[in-house]
XYZ file of C-alpha atoms in Angstrom:
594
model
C 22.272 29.690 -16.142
C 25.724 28.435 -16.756
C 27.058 26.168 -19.656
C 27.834 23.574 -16.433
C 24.745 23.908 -14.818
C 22.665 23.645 -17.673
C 24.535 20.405 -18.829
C 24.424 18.816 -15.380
C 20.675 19.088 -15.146
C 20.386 17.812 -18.275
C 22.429 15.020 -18.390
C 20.615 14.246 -14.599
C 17.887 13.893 -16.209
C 18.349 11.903 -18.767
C 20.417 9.336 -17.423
C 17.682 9.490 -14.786
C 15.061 8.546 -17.727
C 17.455 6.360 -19.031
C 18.042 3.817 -15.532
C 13.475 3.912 -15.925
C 12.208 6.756 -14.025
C 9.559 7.428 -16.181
C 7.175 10.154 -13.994
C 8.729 13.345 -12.520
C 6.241 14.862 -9.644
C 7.481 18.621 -9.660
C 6.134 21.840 -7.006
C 6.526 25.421 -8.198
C 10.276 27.093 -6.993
C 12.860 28.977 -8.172
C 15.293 27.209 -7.239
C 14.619 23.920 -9.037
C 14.495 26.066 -12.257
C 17.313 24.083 -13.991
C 16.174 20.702 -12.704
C 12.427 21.720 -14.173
C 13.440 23.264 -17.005
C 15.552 20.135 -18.368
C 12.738 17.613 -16.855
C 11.015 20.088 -19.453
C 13.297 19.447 -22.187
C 13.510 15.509 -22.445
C 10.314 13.865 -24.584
C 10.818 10.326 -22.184
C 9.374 11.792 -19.070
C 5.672 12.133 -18.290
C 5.662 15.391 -15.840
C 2.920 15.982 -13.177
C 2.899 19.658 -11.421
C 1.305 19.709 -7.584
C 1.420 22.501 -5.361
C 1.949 21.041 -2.102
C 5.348 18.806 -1.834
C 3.284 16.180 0.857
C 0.456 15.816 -1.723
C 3.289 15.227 -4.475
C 5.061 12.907 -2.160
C 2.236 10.573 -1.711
C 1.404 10.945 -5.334
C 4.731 9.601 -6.549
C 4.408 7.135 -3.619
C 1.410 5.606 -5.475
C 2.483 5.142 -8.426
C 5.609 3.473 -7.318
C 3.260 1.362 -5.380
C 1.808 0.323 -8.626
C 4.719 0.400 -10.903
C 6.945 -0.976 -9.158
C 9.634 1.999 -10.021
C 10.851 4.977 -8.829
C 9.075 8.437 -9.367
C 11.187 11.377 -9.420
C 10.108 14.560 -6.543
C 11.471 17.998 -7.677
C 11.416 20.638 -5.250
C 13.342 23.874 -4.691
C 15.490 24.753 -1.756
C 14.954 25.345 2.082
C 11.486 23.875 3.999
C 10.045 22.627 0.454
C 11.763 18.794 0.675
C 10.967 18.481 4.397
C 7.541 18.188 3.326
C 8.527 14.790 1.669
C 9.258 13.409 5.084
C 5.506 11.316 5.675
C 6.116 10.214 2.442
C 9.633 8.353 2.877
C 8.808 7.326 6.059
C 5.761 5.062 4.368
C 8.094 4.230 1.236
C 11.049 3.256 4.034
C 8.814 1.022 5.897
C 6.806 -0.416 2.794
C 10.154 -0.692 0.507
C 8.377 1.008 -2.146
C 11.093 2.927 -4.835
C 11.092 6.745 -4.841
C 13.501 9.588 -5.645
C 13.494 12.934 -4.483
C 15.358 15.757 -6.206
C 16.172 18.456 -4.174
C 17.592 22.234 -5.153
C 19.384 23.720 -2.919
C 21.903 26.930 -2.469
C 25.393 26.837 -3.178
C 27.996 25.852 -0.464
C 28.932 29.645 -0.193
C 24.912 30.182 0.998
C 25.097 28.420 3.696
C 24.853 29.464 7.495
C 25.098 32.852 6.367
C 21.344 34.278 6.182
C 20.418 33.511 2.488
C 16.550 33.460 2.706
C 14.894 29.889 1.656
C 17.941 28.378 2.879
C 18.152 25.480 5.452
C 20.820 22.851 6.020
C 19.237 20.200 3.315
C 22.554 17.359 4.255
C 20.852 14.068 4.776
C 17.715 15.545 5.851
C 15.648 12.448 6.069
C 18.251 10.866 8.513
C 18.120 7.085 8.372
C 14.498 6.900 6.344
C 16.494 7.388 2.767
C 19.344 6.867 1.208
C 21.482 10.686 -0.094
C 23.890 11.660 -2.199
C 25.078 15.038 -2.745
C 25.694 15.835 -6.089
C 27.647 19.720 -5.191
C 27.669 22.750 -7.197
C 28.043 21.948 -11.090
C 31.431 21.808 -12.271
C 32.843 21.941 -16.345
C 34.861 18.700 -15.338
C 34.384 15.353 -17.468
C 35.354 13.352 -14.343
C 32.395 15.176 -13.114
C 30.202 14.516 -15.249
C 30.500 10.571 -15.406
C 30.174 10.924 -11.342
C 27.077 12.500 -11.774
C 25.641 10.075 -14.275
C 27.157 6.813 -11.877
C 25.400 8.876 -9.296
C 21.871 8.612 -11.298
C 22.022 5.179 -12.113
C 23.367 4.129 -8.465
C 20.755 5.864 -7.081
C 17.948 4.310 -9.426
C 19.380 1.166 -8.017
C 19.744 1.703 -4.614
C 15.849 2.249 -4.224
C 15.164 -1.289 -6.130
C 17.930 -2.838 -4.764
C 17.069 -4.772 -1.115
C 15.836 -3.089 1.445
C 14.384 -1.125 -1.353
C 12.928 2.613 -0.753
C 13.556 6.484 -1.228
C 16.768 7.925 -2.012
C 17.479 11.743 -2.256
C 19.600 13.676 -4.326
C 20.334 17.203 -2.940
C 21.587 19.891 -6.394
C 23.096 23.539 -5.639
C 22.133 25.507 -8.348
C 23.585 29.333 -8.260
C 22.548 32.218 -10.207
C 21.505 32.787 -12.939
C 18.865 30.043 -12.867
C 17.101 30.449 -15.978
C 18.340 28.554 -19.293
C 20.423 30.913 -21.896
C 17.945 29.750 -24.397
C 14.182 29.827 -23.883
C 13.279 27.993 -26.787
C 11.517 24.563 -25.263
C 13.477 22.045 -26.845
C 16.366 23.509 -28.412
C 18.773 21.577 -26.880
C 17.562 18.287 -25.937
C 20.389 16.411 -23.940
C 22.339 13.540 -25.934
C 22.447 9.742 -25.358
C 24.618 9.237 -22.376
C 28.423 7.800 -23.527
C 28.792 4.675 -24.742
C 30.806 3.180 -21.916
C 28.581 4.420 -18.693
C 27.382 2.236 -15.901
C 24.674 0.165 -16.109
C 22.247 -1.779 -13.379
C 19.919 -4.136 -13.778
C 18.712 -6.172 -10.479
C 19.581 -9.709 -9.477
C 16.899 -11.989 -9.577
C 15.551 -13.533 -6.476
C 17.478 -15.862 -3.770
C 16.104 -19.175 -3.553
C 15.160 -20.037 0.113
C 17.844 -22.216 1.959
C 17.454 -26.364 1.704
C 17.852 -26.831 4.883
C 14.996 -24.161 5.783
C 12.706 -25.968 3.297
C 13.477 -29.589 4.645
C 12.722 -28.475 7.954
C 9.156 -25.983 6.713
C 8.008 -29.938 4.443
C 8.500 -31.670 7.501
C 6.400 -29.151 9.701
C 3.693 -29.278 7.170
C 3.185 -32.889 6.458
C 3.289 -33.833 10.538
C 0.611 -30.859 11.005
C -3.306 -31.694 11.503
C -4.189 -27.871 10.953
C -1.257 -26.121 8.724
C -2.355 -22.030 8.266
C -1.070 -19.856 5.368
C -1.003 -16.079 6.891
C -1.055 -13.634 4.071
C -0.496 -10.132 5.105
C 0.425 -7.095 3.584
C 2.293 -7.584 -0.299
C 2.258 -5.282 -2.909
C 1.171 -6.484 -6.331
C 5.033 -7.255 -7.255
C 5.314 -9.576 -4.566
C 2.330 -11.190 -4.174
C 2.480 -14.948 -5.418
C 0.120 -15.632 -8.023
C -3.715 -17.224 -6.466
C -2.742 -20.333 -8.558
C 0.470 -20.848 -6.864
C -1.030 -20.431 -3.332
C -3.871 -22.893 -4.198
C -1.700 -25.306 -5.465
C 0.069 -24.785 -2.148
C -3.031 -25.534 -0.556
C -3.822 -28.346 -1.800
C -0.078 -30.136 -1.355
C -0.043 -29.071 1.970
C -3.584 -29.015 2.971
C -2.982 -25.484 4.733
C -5.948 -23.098 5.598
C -5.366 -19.905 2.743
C -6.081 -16.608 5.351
C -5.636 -13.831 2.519
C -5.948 -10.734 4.331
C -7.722 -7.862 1.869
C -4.043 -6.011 1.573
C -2.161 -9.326 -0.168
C -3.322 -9.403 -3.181
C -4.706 -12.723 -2.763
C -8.621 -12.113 -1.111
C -10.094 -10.987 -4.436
C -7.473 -13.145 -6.581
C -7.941 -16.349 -5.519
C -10.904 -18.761 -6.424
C -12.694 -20.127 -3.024
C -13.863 -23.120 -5.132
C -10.283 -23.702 -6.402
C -10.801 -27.906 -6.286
C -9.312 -28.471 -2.793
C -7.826 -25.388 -1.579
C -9.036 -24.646 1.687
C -10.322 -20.759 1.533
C -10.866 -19.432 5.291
C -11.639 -16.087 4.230
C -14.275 -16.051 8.028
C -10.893 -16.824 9.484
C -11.094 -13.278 11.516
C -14.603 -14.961 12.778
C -13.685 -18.540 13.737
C -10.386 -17.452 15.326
C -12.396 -15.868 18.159
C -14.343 -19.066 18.304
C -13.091 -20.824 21.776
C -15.028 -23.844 20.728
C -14.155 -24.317 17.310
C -10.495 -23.678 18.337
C -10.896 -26.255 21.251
C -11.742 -28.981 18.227
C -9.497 -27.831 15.623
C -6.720 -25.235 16.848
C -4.221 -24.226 14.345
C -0.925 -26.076 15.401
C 1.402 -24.613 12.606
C 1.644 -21.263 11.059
C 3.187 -20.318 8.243
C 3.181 -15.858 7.439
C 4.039 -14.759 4.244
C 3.904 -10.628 3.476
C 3.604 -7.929 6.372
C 2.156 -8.778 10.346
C -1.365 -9.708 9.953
C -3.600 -7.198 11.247
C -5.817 -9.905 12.683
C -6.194 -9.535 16.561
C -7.746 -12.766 17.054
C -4.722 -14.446 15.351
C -2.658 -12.408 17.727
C -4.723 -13.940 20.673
C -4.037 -17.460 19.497
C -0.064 -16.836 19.161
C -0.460 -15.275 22.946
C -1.607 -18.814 24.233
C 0.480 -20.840 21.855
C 1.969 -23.856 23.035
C 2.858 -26.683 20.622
C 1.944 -24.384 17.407
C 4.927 -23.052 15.773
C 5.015 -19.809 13.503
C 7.340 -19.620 10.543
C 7.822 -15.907 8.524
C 8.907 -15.940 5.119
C 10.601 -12.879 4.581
C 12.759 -11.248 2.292
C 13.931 -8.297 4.685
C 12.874 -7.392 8.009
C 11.832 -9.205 10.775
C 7.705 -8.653 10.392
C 7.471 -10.518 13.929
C 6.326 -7.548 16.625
C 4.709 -10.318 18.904
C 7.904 -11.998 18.667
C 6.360 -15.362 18.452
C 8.169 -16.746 15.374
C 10.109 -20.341 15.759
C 11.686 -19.608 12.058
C 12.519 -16.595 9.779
C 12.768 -18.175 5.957
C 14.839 -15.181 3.848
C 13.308 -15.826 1.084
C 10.199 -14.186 -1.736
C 6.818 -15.541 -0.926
C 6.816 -16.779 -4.879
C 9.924 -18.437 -4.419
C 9.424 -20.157 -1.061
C 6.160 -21.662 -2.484
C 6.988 -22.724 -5.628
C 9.662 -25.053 -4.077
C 7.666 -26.330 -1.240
C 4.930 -27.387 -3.920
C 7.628 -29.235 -5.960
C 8.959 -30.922 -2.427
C 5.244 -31.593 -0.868
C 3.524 -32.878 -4.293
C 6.602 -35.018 -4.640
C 4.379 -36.951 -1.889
C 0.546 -38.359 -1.893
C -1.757 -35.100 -1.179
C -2.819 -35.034 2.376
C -6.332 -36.365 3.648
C -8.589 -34.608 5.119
C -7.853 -34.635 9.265
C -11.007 -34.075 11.256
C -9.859 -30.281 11.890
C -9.348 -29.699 8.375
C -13.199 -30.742 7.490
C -14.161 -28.681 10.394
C -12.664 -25.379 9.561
C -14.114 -25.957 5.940
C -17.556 -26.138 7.432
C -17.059 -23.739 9.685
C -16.307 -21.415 7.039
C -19.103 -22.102 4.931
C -21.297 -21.550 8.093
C -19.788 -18.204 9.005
C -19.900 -16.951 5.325
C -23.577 -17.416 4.973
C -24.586 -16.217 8.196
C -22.931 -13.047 7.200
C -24.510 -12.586 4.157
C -27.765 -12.668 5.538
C -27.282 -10.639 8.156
C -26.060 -8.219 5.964
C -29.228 -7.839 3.516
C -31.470 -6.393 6.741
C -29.819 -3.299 7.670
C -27.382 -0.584 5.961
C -24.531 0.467 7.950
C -20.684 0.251 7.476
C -20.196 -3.392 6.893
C -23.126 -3.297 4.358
C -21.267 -0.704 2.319
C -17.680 -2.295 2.516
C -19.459 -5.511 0.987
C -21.521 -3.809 -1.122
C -18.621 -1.622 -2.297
C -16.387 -4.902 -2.939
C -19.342 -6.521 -4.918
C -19.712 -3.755 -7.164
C -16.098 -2.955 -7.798
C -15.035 -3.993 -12.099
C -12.812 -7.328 -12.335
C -9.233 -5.605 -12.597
C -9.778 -3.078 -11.050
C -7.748 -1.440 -8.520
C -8.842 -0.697 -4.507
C -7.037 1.778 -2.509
C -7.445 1.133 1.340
C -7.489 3.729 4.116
C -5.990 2.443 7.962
C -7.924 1.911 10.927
C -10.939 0.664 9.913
C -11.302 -0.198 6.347
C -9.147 -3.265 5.533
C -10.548 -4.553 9.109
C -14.219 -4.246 7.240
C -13.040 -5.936 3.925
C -11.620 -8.571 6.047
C -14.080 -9.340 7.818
C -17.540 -8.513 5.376
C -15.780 -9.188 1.883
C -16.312 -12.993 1.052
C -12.813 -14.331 -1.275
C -13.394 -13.317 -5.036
C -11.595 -14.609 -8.317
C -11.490 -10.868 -9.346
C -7.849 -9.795 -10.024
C -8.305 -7.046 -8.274
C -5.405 -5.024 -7.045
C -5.568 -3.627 -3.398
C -2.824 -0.674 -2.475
C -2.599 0.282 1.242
C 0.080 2.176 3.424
C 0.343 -0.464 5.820
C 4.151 0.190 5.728
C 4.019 2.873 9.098
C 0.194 2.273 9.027
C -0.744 6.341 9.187
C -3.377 7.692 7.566
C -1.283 10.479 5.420
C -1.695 11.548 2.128
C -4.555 8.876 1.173
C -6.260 10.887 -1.444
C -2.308 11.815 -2.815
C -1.826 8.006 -3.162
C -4.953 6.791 -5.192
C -4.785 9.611 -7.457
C -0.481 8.412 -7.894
C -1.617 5.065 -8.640
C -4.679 6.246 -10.624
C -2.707 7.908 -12.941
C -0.926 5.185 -14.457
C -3.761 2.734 -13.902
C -5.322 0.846 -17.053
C -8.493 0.408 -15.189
C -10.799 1.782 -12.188
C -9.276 2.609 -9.326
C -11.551 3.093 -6.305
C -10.446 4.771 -2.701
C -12.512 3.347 0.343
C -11.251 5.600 3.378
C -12.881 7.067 6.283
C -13.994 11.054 6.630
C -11.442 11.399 9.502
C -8.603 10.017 7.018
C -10.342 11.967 4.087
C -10.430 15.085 5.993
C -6.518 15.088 6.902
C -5.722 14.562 2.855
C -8.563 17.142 1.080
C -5.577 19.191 -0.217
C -4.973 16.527 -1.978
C -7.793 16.892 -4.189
C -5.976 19.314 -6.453
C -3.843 16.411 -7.968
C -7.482 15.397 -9.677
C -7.390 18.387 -11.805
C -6.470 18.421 -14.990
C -3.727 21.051 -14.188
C -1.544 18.112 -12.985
C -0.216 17.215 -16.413
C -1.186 20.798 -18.371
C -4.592 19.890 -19.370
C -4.355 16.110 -20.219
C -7.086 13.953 -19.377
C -7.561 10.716 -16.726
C -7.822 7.874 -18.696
C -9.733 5.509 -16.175
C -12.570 6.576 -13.510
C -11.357 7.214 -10.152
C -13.774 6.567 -7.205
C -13.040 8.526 -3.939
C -15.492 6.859 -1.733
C -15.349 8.452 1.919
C -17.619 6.405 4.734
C -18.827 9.254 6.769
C -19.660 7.691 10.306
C -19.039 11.133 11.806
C -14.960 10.684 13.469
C -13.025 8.185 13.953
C -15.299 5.167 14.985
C -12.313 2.504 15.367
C -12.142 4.206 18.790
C -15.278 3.162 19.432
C -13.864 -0.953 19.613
C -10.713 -0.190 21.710
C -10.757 0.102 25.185
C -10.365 3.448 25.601
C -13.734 3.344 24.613
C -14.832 2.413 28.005
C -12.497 4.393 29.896
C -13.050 7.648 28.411
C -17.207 6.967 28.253
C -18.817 9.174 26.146
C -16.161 12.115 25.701
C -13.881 10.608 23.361
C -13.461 13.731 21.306
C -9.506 13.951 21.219
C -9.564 10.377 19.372
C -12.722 10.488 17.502
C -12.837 13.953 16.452
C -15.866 14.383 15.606
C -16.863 16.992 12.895
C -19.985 18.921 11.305
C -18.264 18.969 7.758
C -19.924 18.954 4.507
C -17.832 17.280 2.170
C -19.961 18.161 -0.485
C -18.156 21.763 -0.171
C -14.624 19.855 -1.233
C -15.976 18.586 -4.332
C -17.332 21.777 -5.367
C -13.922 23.796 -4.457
C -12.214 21.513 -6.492
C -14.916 21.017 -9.497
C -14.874 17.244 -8.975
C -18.317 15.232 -9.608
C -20.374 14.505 -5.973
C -22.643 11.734 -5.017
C -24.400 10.960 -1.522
C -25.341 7.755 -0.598
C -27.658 6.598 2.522
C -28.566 3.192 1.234
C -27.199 -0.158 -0.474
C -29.219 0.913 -3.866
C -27.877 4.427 -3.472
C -24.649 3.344 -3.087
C -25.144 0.574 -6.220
C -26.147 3.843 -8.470
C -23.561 6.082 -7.059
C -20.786 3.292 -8.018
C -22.211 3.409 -11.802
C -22.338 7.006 -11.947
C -18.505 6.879 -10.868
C -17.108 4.014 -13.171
C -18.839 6.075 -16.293
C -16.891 8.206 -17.074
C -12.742 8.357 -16.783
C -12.447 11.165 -14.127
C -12.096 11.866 -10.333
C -15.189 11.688 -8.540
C -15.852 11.950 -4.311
C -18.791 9.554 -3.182
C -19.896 10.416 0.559
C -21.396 7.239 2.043
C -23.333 8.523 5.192
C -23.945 6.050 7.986
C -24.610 6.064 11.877
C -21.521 6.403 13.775
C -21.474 3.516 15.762
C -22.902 0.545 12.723
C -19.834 -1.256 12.782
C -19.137 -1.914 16.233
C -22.940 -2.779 16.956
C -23.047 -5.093 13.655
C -19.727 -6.785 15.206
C -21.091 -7.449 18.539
C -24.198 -8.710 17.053
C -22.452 -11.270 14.183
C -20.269 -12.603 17.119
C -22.929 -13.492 19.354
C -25.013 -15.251 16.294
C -22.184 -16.786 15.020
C -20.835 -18.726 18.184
C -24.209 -19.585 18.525
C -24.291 -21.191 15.122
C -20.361 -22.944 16.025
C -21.717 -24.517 18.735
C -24.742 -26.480 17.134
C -22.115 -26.991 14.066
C -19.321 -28.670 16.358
C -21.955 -30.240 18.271
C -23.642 -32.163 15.330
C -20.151 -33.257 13.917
């Protein structure tokens, strides 16, 4: 290749590594030759090689998800990036960090019939930031563009709104490096006097928004704290929101995906814990006694339906939204958007609200305590007769190491942990793509995050999700980074009800009766067959202590394993229907004794 083109992909790469991006995520090409060979070249990058540009997109996204910082995507020229695309569209809507680094052909290529040659120019529209970096140049104006370039582009995916930027390189021929020696040349420190980023801490939330949120919840009977989706980044810590809980006497509803369900203690002294709250919001007689009457949401829109019920019929109950960006409000029901962190926001509303006696105890409060404590243990037992999905999801959640870190599918699984996980002091760290909610490149993601994990990290997805991802399962090989090792266990753990059974609780349900094979998709797969194509350890589970051995077997050893929980298609919606009845039941005789 030329002198220019060699230097420019070095000195890409290096300021790259330099700005933080520590893990570069690269598919075969020969295009990308310089951009590989001088990821190649520089001892600060850790380099993972995956066939298939979706898997690798959904790789990088999960370790950004954990990380917190941009992965770098290298991909030769023409249809290769477009495979991206899922990928950024999750990282746009979750504002997770991610770079992608795309070759493409010289200006002189283009529109013209070069083969492997496509018009690359902002290809991911509005879902990513671009910059075109041209055909290398020997120019030293040039050069310190490209480097601002780098760092500016490092920034602009941690910067707010946060999310994927893509850098588009022509390379022309020749492609390969004029020496072939690995290392012969690594690429110098970058110049003494180039830019330099480093992000500005947090906004505090306005005074006049957090007069107006202390007055709101001293005046309110029946305060709720809505915790939705939050990566671990932005999660506030469980002490801060119990401390919150107690100064302001709010109900804590921690869905699964904030960080907060298997982080905060239930017996915290004081802190109200409503971790039934899914249960007891679809209780018209509790809520006739002690109805929420002011909301605050922190993190993504709730998944909750019941909660979205109770906004439907709101009259004198007010919803505030902290938010950073966005407007996570698709009911449109919000009095108040706070622009603030969650940390921030309530860390000053616990120096305002303890600056005050602690609230007592209203008759609603005490009520949706006991209510809780009612719900919890009803579930529990009902859970120890049978073994279907919500057994496994709480079994699964029991057994999981403190620490540890829980990948969650869409559709059903968080619904499950919501409503069958009790609140844990754990630590554990649950990922999801709640960001556009799909279920791509699952398997692509845990294995992302599981490779810069310093503990378990356990998938729980469904066989329709699994199914839609089992290319995936080449990132578990040890190919990925030439031979090296995992260093912690990775559980795949795939609940095989036979399709997609969330159809099964929508309406459609009814409508379509029992053909419902364009949205369950059913299947006669054995997913044993994956594991073996793929050389991964299998287990099978049918029961709780199968399961419980299965989980051992898995968090042995530090490698990828697939777990296959088999159970009958339609467990969760009958246990659902069943717990509802029994629990209103139990409601009524608790209400009516208080």
């Amino acid at each position: 290749m030329s002198s220019a083109q060699s230097e420019w992909a070095e000195r890409l790469l290096a300021t790259l590594a330099e700005a933080g991006v520590r893990d570069v995520i690269i598919s075969p090409g020969s295009r990308s030759t310089p951009l590989v060979w001088a990821a190649c070249q520089n001892p600060a990058l850790r380099l993972h090689a995956l066939i298939d540009e979706r898997s690798a997109g959904f790789f990088a996204l999960g370790q950004a998800r954990l990380s917190g910082q941009p992965s770098l995507l290298i991909c030769t020229s023409g249809s290769a990036p477009s495979h991206y695309f899922p990928a950024l569209i999750e990282a746009r809507a979750s504002g997770i960090p991610l770079l992608v680094l795309s070759a493409d052909r010289p200006f002189e290529l283009q529109q013209c019939g070069a083969q492997q040659t496509i018009e690359q120019t902002r290809l991911f529209g509005g879902y990513a930031g671009y910059h075109e970096l041209g055909t290398p140049v020997s120019d030293r104006a040039a050069t310190r563009a490209l480097e601002r370039i780098a760092w500016q582009a490092v920034a602009e995916t941690l910067e707010p709104p946060r999310g994927p930027v893509h850098l588009n390189f022509r390379a022309k021929k020749p492609l390969e490096p004029a020496s072939a020696e690995r290392g012969a040349s690594p690429p110098g420190p970058a110049r003494r006097n180039a830019v330099r980023w480093r992000p500005a801490p947090p906004a505090a939330p306005l005074r006049s928004d957090l007069d107006e949120l202390v007055e709101r919840l001293r005046a309110s009977r029946c305060p709720l704290l809505l915790c939705g989706a939050l990566s671990p980044a932005e999660s506030p810590s469980p002490d801060l929101v119990a401390r919150f809980a107690k100064a302001s006497g709010a109900v804590v509803c921690a869905e699964s995906v904030s960080q907060l369900r298997f982080g905060i203690d239930p017996d915290a002294g004081g802190a109200l814990i409503g971790d039934a709250y899914e249960w007891l919001l679809a209780s018209a007689p509790l809520l006739q006694r002690a109805t929420p009457d002011f909301l605050l949401q922190i993190g993504g829109t709730p998944l909750s339906t019941n909660l979205a019920r109770l906004l439907e019929s709101a009259d004198q109950r007010e919803l505030w939204i902290c938010a950073e960006l966005g407007w996570p409000d698709p009911a449109h029901h919000s009095a108040r958007i706070v622009r603030a962190r969650p940390t921030e926001l309530l860390s000053a509303l616990c120096e305002a609200l303890e600056a005050h006696p602690p609230p007592e105890p209203t008759p609603e409060r005490r009520l949706w305590r006991q209510a809780n404590t009612r719900a919890r243990q009803l579930i529990s037992a009902r859970l120890q007769r049978d073994f279907g999905e919500p057994e496994a999801v709480q079994a699964l959640c029991e057994a999981l190491p403190s620490g540890s870190i829980l990948m969650l599918g869409n559709s059903l699984p968080p619904r499950l942990v919501d409503r069958y996980a009790p609140a844990r002091a754990r630590a554990i760290r649950v990922l999801s793509q709640r960001g556009a909610s799909g279920i791509d490149g699952l398997v692509a993601g845990t294995l992302g995050a599981g490779s810069l994990a310093d503990a378990p990290t356990t998938l729980l997805c469904g066989d329709i999700s699994f199914l839609h991802d089992v290319g995936s399962l080449w990132a578990a090989r040890p190919e990925r980074t030439h031979g090296a090792r995992w260093s912690q266990p990775i559980a795949l753990v795939v609940l095989n009800n036979g399709g997609g059974r969330i159809f099964d609780q929508l309406p459609m349900a009814k409508l379509a009766g029992p053909d419902q094979r364009f949205w369950t998709t059913p299947h006669q797969l054995e997913l044993r067959a994956a594991a073996e194509l793929y050389g991964l350890p299998y287990r099978r589970a049918q029961t709780r202590a199968e399961l419980a051995q299965a989980l051992r077997g898995a968090y042995a050893q530090p490698e990828v394993s697939l777990l296959e929980v088999v159970v009958e298609p339609n467990s969760a919606a009958e246990r659902l229907q069943q717990l509802t009845g029994e629990l209103e039941a139990e409601l009524v005789r608790l209400i009516a004794a208080s």
